Amino acid sequence: MSSQSSPAPQASSPRINRFSRRTNSMLGVQVVSCGSYVPDQIVTNEDLRESAGFDPEWIEQRSGILERRYLPSNLATSDMCIAAARKAIRRAGVDPQDIDLVLVGTFTPDFAFPSTACLVQDALGLDAAAVDMQAACAGFMYALTTAAQYVATGNSQLALVIGGDCNSRIVDPTDQRTAPLFGDGAGAVLLAQGDPHQGLMCYQVGADGSGGPMLNCPAGGSRQPITHEQIDKSEHFLKMDGRNVFKWAVRVVTDTIELMLEKTGMSVHDVDLFILHQANIRIINYAMEQLGIPDDKVFVNLQKLGNTSGGSIPIALDEAFQAGRINRGDTILMSGFGAGLSWGTGLLRW
């Protein structure tokens, strides 16, 4: 290895070409319960016009988002995760001491270390292994598929899987291209062993690191520790090449969903509900149109919450379940995608 430092990744002409056709399944697991939490503070597009001069119509046309939630300054990601987890535990009626694994999908941890999962574990008084999984907006799907391995093999009896992010802390509040898209929130599920036909009928977790520069945070890691100069340049905030991320997202969502259906021999009509990462209504609409999926099979809540990153899918899952749109035996297709670039898609039989 050269003694000279490696150059930082450059954002020029990233090649986006990695899409594996490998899939797996993990049956014999079930979602015991779910829960979610979003902050009380509602920030509308009109509020952003008043505070930052953003154009409300531009935001709605480009994203479909009308409002989002912001966490108060005295709270952090772990607080949202704890609140969501407590709801899931209460609804399941289980003894928290039976939880032996805590996985948290987040890219906005309270600290670089200790992990947010350890903070959750301590706050809930759990006797459990605990670790964060960083796959940005695909974090919950990575955590869910990982926890399923432990549960299905008997190495975990009851796993707490959480996705949550405090995005309002990492976006540039002066950038209309990114700041209005994101909100804060967390969702949680409890996984336990189930019937042989329950669980992940087919799933895929994938990554294409060549696209990393399209969606990143330049400063704050070991390659570029934060300096006053970088703060002055706003390099400690999220940066996104929106146009290319949009193109990639539409392609990866359609490709991975088609792959799920092909491998299982199912059609879109066999799936009861599609829950996609709530990033942008145009991404969802484009993908659904290409796949021929009717609107009534797609759950959407981004208009009121924005992009909650790791919290996106579990919050939507909880809302859909509480609304009676998910029942025992239903087949749910979930797909998360984001920075990395990374994605995770799964066909779950409830």
Coordinates of C-alpha atoms in Angstrom, one line a residue:
M1 CA 0.0 0.0 0.0
S2 CA 1.3 3.4 -0.9
S3 CA 2.3 5.7 2.0
Q4 CA 0.6 8.5 0.2
S5 CA -3.0 9.3 1.1
S6 CA -5.7 8.1 -1.4
P7 CA -7.6 10.8 -3.1
A8 CA -11.2 11.5 -2.1
P9 CA -13.9 10.1 -4.4
Q10 CA -14.8 12.4 -7.2
A11 CA -18.3 13.1 -8.3
S12 CA -17.5 13.4 -12.0
S13 CA -19.2 10.9 -14.4
P14 CA -19.8 8.0 -11.9
R15 CA -20.4 4.7 -13.5
I16 CA -23.5 3.1 -12.3
N17 CA -23.5 -0.5 -13.5
R18 CA -23.6 -3.0 -10.6
F19 CA -26.9 -4.8 -10.3
S20 CA -26.7 -8.4 -9.1
R21 CA -29.3 -10.9 -9.9
R22 CA -28.6 -12.9 -6.8
T23 CA -31.6 -13.3 -4.4
N24 CA -32.3 -15.3 -1.3
S25 CA -35.2 -16.3 0.9
M26 CA -35.6 -16.5 4.6
L27 CA -38.8 -18.1 5.7
G28 CA -40.0 -19.2 9.2
V29 CA -40.0 -15.6 10.6
Q30 CA -42.8 -13.3 11.3
V31 CA -43.4 -9.6 12.2
V32 CA -44.9 -9.7 15.7
S33 CA -45.7 -6.1 15.9
C34 CA -44.7 -2.6 14.7
G35 CA -44.5 0.9 15.9
S36 CA -43.4 4.4 14.7
Y37 CA -42.7 7.9 15.9
V38 CA -42.6 11.2 14.2
P39 CA -42.0 14.6 15.9
D40 CA -44.8 16.9 16.7
Q41 CA -43.4 19.9 14.9
I42 CA -44.9 20.1 11.4
V43 CA -42.9 22.2 8.9
T44 CA -45.0 23.1 5.8
N45 CA -43.8 24.3 2.4
E46 CA -45.2 27.6 3.3
D47 CA -43.1 27.6 6.5
L48 CA -40.0 27.1 4.4
R49 CA -41.0 30.0 2.1
E50 CA -41.1 32.2 5.2
S51 CA -37.9 30.9 6.8
A52 CA -35.7 30.3 3.8
G53 CA -37.4 31.8 0.7
F54 CA -38.1 28.4 -0.9
D55 CA -40.8 28.1 -3.5
P56 CA -43.7 25.9 -2.2
E57 CA -44.9 25.0 -5.7
W58 CA -41.5 24.0 -6.8
I59 CA -41.2 21.6 -3.9
E60 CA -44.5 20.0 -4.5
Q61 CA -44.0 19.6 -8.2
R62 CA -40.6 18.2 -7.8
S63 CA -41.3 15.8 -4.9
G64 CA -44.9 15.6 -4.0
I65 CA -44.0 16.7 -0.5
L66 CA -46.3 19.2 1.3
E67 CA -44.9 19.0 4.8
R68 CA -42.4 17.2 7.0
R69 CA -41.6 16.8 10.7
Y70 CA -38.6 18.3 12.5
L71 CA -37.2 17.0 15.8
P72 CA -36.6 19.6 18.6
S73 CA -33.0 20.4 19.3
N74 CA -32.9 18.7 22.7
L75 CA -33.7 15.3 21.1
A76 CA -31.8 13.0 18.7
T77 CA -32.2 9.9 16.6
S78 CA -32.1 7.5 19.5
D79 CA -35.1 9.3 21.2
M80 CA -37.2 8.6 18.1
C81 CA -36.0 5.0 17.9
I82 CA -36.8 4.4 21.6
A83 CA -40.3 5.8 21.2
A84 CA -41.0 3.7 18.1
A85 CA -39.6 0.6 19.9
R86 CA -41.7 1.1 23.0
K87 CA -44.9 1.2 20.8
A88 CA -43.9 -2.0 19.1
I89 CA -43.1 -3.7 22.4
R90 CA -46.4 -2.6 24.0
R91 CA -48.5 -3.7 21.0
A92 CA -46.8 -7.1 21.0
G93 CA -47.4 -7.6 24.7
V94 CA -44.0 -9.3 25.1
D95 CA -41.5 -9.1 27.9
P96 CA -38.7 -6.8 26.9
Q97 CA -36.3 -9.1 28.6
D98 CA -37.0 -11.7 25.8
I99 CA -35.5 -9.3 23.2
D100 CA -32.0 -10.5 22.5
L101 CA -31.0 -8.5 19.4
V102 CA -31.3 -4.8 18.5
L103 CA -30.4 -3.6 15.0
V104 CA -30.8 0.0 14.1
G105 CA -30.6 1.2 10.5
T106 CA -29.5 4.9 10.6
F107 CA -27.0 7.2 9.0
T108 CA -27.7 10.0 11.4
P109 CA -26.5 8.4 14.7
D110 CA -26.5 10.4 17.9
F111 CA -22.7 10.0 18.0
A112 CA -19.9 8.4 15.9
F113 CA -19.8 6.1 18.9
P114 CA -21.4 4.6 20.9
S115 CA -23.9 3.2 18.5
T116 CA -27.5 4.4 18.5
A117 CA -28.5 0.8 19.0
C118 CA -26.6 0.7 22.3
L119 CA -28.3 3.8 23.4
V120 CA -31.7 2.2 22.6
Q121 CA -30.7 -1.0 24.3
D122 CA -29.7 0.9 27.5
A123 CA -32.8 3.1 27.5
L124 CA -35.1 0.1 27.2
G125 CA -33.2 -2.0 29.7
L126 CA -32.6 -4.8 27.3
D127 CA -30.2 -7.8 27.7
A128 CA -29.4 -7.9 24.0
A129 CA -26.6 -7.5 21.4
A130 CA -26.9 -4.1 19.7
V131 CA -25.4 -2.6 16.6
D132 CA -26.1 0.0 14.0
M133 CA -26.3 -0.7 10.3
Q134 CA -25.4 2.1 7.9
A135 CA -27.0 1.8 4.5
A136 CA -28.7 5.2 4.5
C137 CA -32.3 5.0 3.1
A138 CA -31.9 1.2 2.6
G139 CA -30.8 0.8 6.3
F140 CA -34.0 -0.7 7.5
M141 CA -34.1 -3.3 4.8
Y142 CA -30.5 -4.3 5.5
A143 CA -31.3 -4.5 9.2
L144 CA -34.5 -6.5 8.6
T145 CA -32.9 -9.1 6.3
T146 CA -30.0 -9.4 8.8
A147 CA -32.2 -9.9 11.8
A148 CA -34.2 -12.5 9.8
Q149 CA -31.1 -14.7 9.6
Y150 CA -30.7 -14.7 13.3
V151 CA -34.3 -15.4 14.0
A152 CA -34.8 -18.1 11.4
T153 CA -31.7 -20.0 12.5
G154 CA -32.7 -19.8 16.2
N155 CA -29.8 -17.5 17.1
S156 CA -32.3 -14.9 18.2
Q157 CA -35.6 -15.5 19.8
L158 CA -36.9 -12.0 19.5
A159 CA -35.2 -9.2 17.5
L160 CA -35.9 -5.5 17.6
V161 CA -35.4 -3.9 14.2
I162 CA -35.5 -0.2 13.9
G163 CA -35.0 2.4 11.1
G164 CA -34.7 6.0 12.0
D165 CA -33.1 9.3 11.0
C166 CA -32.9 12.9 12.1
N167 CA -32.3 14.3 8.6
S168 CA -33.0 17.9 9.6
R169 CA -29.6 18.0 11.2
I170 CA -27.6 17.0 8.1
V171 CA -29.3 19.0 5.3
D172 CA -28.2 22.5 4.3
P173 CA -31.1 24.6 5.4
T174 CA -30.4 27.1 2.7
D175 CA -30.4 24.6 -0.2
Q176 CA -33.9 24.3 -1.8
R177 CA -32.7 21.3 -3.8
T178 CA -32.3 19.1 -0.8
A179 CA -33.5 20.6 2.5
P180 CA -37.3 20.4 1.7
L181 CA -37.1 16.8 0.8
F182 CA -36.2 15.4 4.2
G183 CA -37.9 15.0 7.5
D184 CA -37.3 13.2 10.8
G185 CA -38.9 9.9 12.1
A186 CA -38.4 6.3 13.1
G187 CA -40.1 3.0 12.9
A188 CA -39.6 -0.4 14.5
V189 CA -40.7 -4.0 14.2
L190 CA -40.3 -7.1 16.4
L191 CA -39.3 -10.3 14.6
A192 CA -39.8 -13.8 16.0
Q193 CA -40.0 -17.3 14.6
G194 CA -43.1 -18.0 12.6
D195 CA -44.8 -20.6 10.4
P196 CA -42.8 -22.1 7.6
H197 CA -44.6 -20.1 5.0
Q198 CA -44.1 -16.7 6.7
G199 CA -41.2 -14.4 6.3
L200 CA -39.1 -13.3 3.3
M201 CA -40.2 -15.3 0.3
C202 CA -37.5 -13.5 -1.7
Y203 CA -35.2 -10.7 -1.0
Q204 CA -32.2 -8.8 -2.4
V205 CA -29.7 -6.4 -0.7
G206 CA -27.4 -4.8 -3.1
A207 CA -24.9 -2.0 -3.6
D208 CA -23.1 0.0 -6.2
G209 CA -20.3 1.9 -4.5
S210 CA -19.3 3.5 -7.8
G211 CA -22.3 5.8 -7.4
G212 CA -21.2 6.9 -3.9
P213 CA -20.2 10.5 -4.9
M214 CA -23.8 11.1 -6.2
L215 CA -25.2 11.2 -2.6
N216 CA -22.7 11.8 0.2
C217 CA -21.5 14.0 3.1
P218 CA -18.0 15.1 2.2
A219 CA -16.8 16.1 5.7
G220 CA -17.0 14.4 9.0
G221 CA -15.3 11.1 8.5
S222 CA -11.7 9.9 8.9
R223 CA -10.8 10.9 5.4
Q224 CA -11.9 14.5 5.9
P225 CA -12.4 15.4 9.6
I226 CA -14.5 18.6 10.0
T227 CA -12.6 21.8 9.9
H228 CA -13.7 25.4 10.1
E229 CA -13.0 25.8 6.4
Q230 CA -15.3 22.9 5.5
I231 CA -18.0 24.2 7.7
D232 CA -17.8 27.5 5.9
K233 CA -18.2 25.6 2.6
S234 CA -21.2 23.6 4.1
E235 CA -19.3 20.4 3.3
H236 CA -20.6 18.9 6.6
F237 CA -24.1 18.7 5.0
L238 CA -25.6 16.2 2.7
K239 CA -24.8 16.7 -1.0
M240 CA -26.9 15.1 -3.7
D241 CA -26.8 15.0 -7.5
G242 CA -30.6 14.9 -7.7
R243 CA -30.9 14.3 -11.5
N244 CA -28.7 11.2 -11.5
V245 CA -29.9 9.8 -8.2
F246 CA -33.5 10.1 -9.6
K247 CA -32.5 8.1 -12.8
W248 CA -30.7 5.5 -10.8
A249 CA -33.5 5.1 -8.3
V250 CA -36.2 4.6 -10.9
R251 CA -34.0 2.0 -12.6
V252 CA -33.0 0.1 -9.5
V253 CA -36.5 0.0 -8.1
T254 CA -38.1 -1.4 -11.3
D255 CA -35.2 -3.9 -11.8
T256 CA -35.2 -5.2 -8.3
I257 CA -39.0 -5.5 -8.1
E258 CA -39.1 -7.3 -11.5
L259 CA -36.4 -9.6 -10.2
M260 CA -38.5 -10.4 -7.0
L261 CA -41.5 -11.3 -9.1
E262 CA -39.6 -13.3 -11.6
K263 CA -37.8 -15.4 -9.0
T264 CA -41.1 -16.1 -7.1
G265 CA -43.2 -16.6 -10.2
M266 CA -45.6 -13.9 -9.0
S267 CA -47.3 -11.0 -10.8
V268 CA -48.0 -7.6 -9.4
H269 CA -51.6 -8.8 -8.8
D270 CA -50.3 -11.4 -6.3
V271 CA -48.8 -8.7 -4.1
D272 CA -51.2 -7.1 -1.7
L273 CA -49.3 -3.9 -0.9
F274 CA -46.2 -2.2 -2.2
I275 CA -44.3 -0.1 0.3
L276 CA -41.4 1.8 -1.3
H277 CA -39.0 4.2 0.3
Q278 CA -40.8 7.5 0.5
A279 CA -38.2 9.6 -1.3
N280 CA -40.0 11.3 -4.1
I281 CA -43.5 10.8 -5.5
R282 CA -42.1 11.0 -9.0
I283 CA -39.8 8.1 -8.4
I284 CA -42.6 6.0 -7.1
N285 CA -45.0 7.0 -9.9
Y286 CA -42.5 6.4 -12.6
A287 CA -41.6 3.0 -11.3
M288 CA -45.2 1.9 -10.7
E289 CA -46.2 3.0 -14.2
Q290 CA -43.4 1.0 -15.7
L291 CA -44.3 -2.1 -13.7
G292 CA -48.0 -1.7 -14.3
I293 CA -48.8 -1.5 -10.6
P294 CA -52.2 0.2 -9.8
D295 CA -52.2 3.1 -7.3
D296 CA -54.5 1.3 -4.8
K297 CA -51.7 -1.2 -4.2
V298 CA -49.1 1.4 -3.3
F299 CA -48.8 3.0 0.1
V300 CA -47.7 6.6 0.1
N301 CA -47.3 9.0 3.1
L302 CA -44.4 11.2 1.8
Q303 CA -46.7 14.1 1.2
K304 CA -46.9 14.6 5.0
L305 CA -43.6 13.3 6.2
G306 CA -41.1 13.8 3.4
N307 CA -38.1 11.5 3.1
T308 CA -37.3 10.1 6.6
S309 CA -34.5 7.9 5.2
G310 CA -34.1 4.8 7.4
G311 CA -37.4 5.5 9.1
S312 CA -39.3 5.6 5.8
I313 CA -40.3 2.0 5.3
P314 CA -41.0 1.0 8.9
I315 CA -43.1 4.2 9.5
A316 CA -45.1 3.4 6.3
L317 CA -45.4 -0.3 7.4
D318 CA -46.8 0.7 10.7
E319 CA -49.2 3.3 9.3
A320 CA -50.4 0.7 6.7
F321 CA -50.9 -1.9 9.4
Q322 CA -52.7 0.4 11.8
A323 CA -55.0 1.5 8.9
G324 CA -56.0 -2.1 8.3
R325 CA -54.2 -2.5 4.9
I326 CA -52.1 -5.4 6.1
N327 CA -53.6 -8.7 7.3
R328 CA -52.3 -12.1 8.2
G329 CA -51.2 -14.0 5.1
D330 CA -50.8 -10.8 3.0
T331 CA -47.8 -10.4 0.7
I332 CA -46.0 -7.1 1.1
L333 CA -43.2 -5.9 -1.2
M334 CA -40.8 -3.4 0.5
S335 CA -38.0 -1.6 -1.3
G336 CA -35.5 0.9 0.1
F337 CA -32.8 2.7 -1.9
G338 CA -30.3 5.5 -1.3
A339 CA -26.8 6.5 -0.5
G340 CA -24.1 4.0 -1.0
L341 CA -25.5 3.5 -3.5
S342 CA -27.4 0.7 -1.8
W343 CA -30.8 -0.9 -2.0
G344 CA -32.8 -3.6 -0.3
T345 CA -36.0 -5.2 -1.5
G346 CA -38.1 -8.0 0.0
L347 CA -41.3 -9.9 -0.6
L348 CA -42.6 -10.5 2.9
R349 CA -45.5 -12.8 3.7
W350 CA -47.1 -11.4 6.8

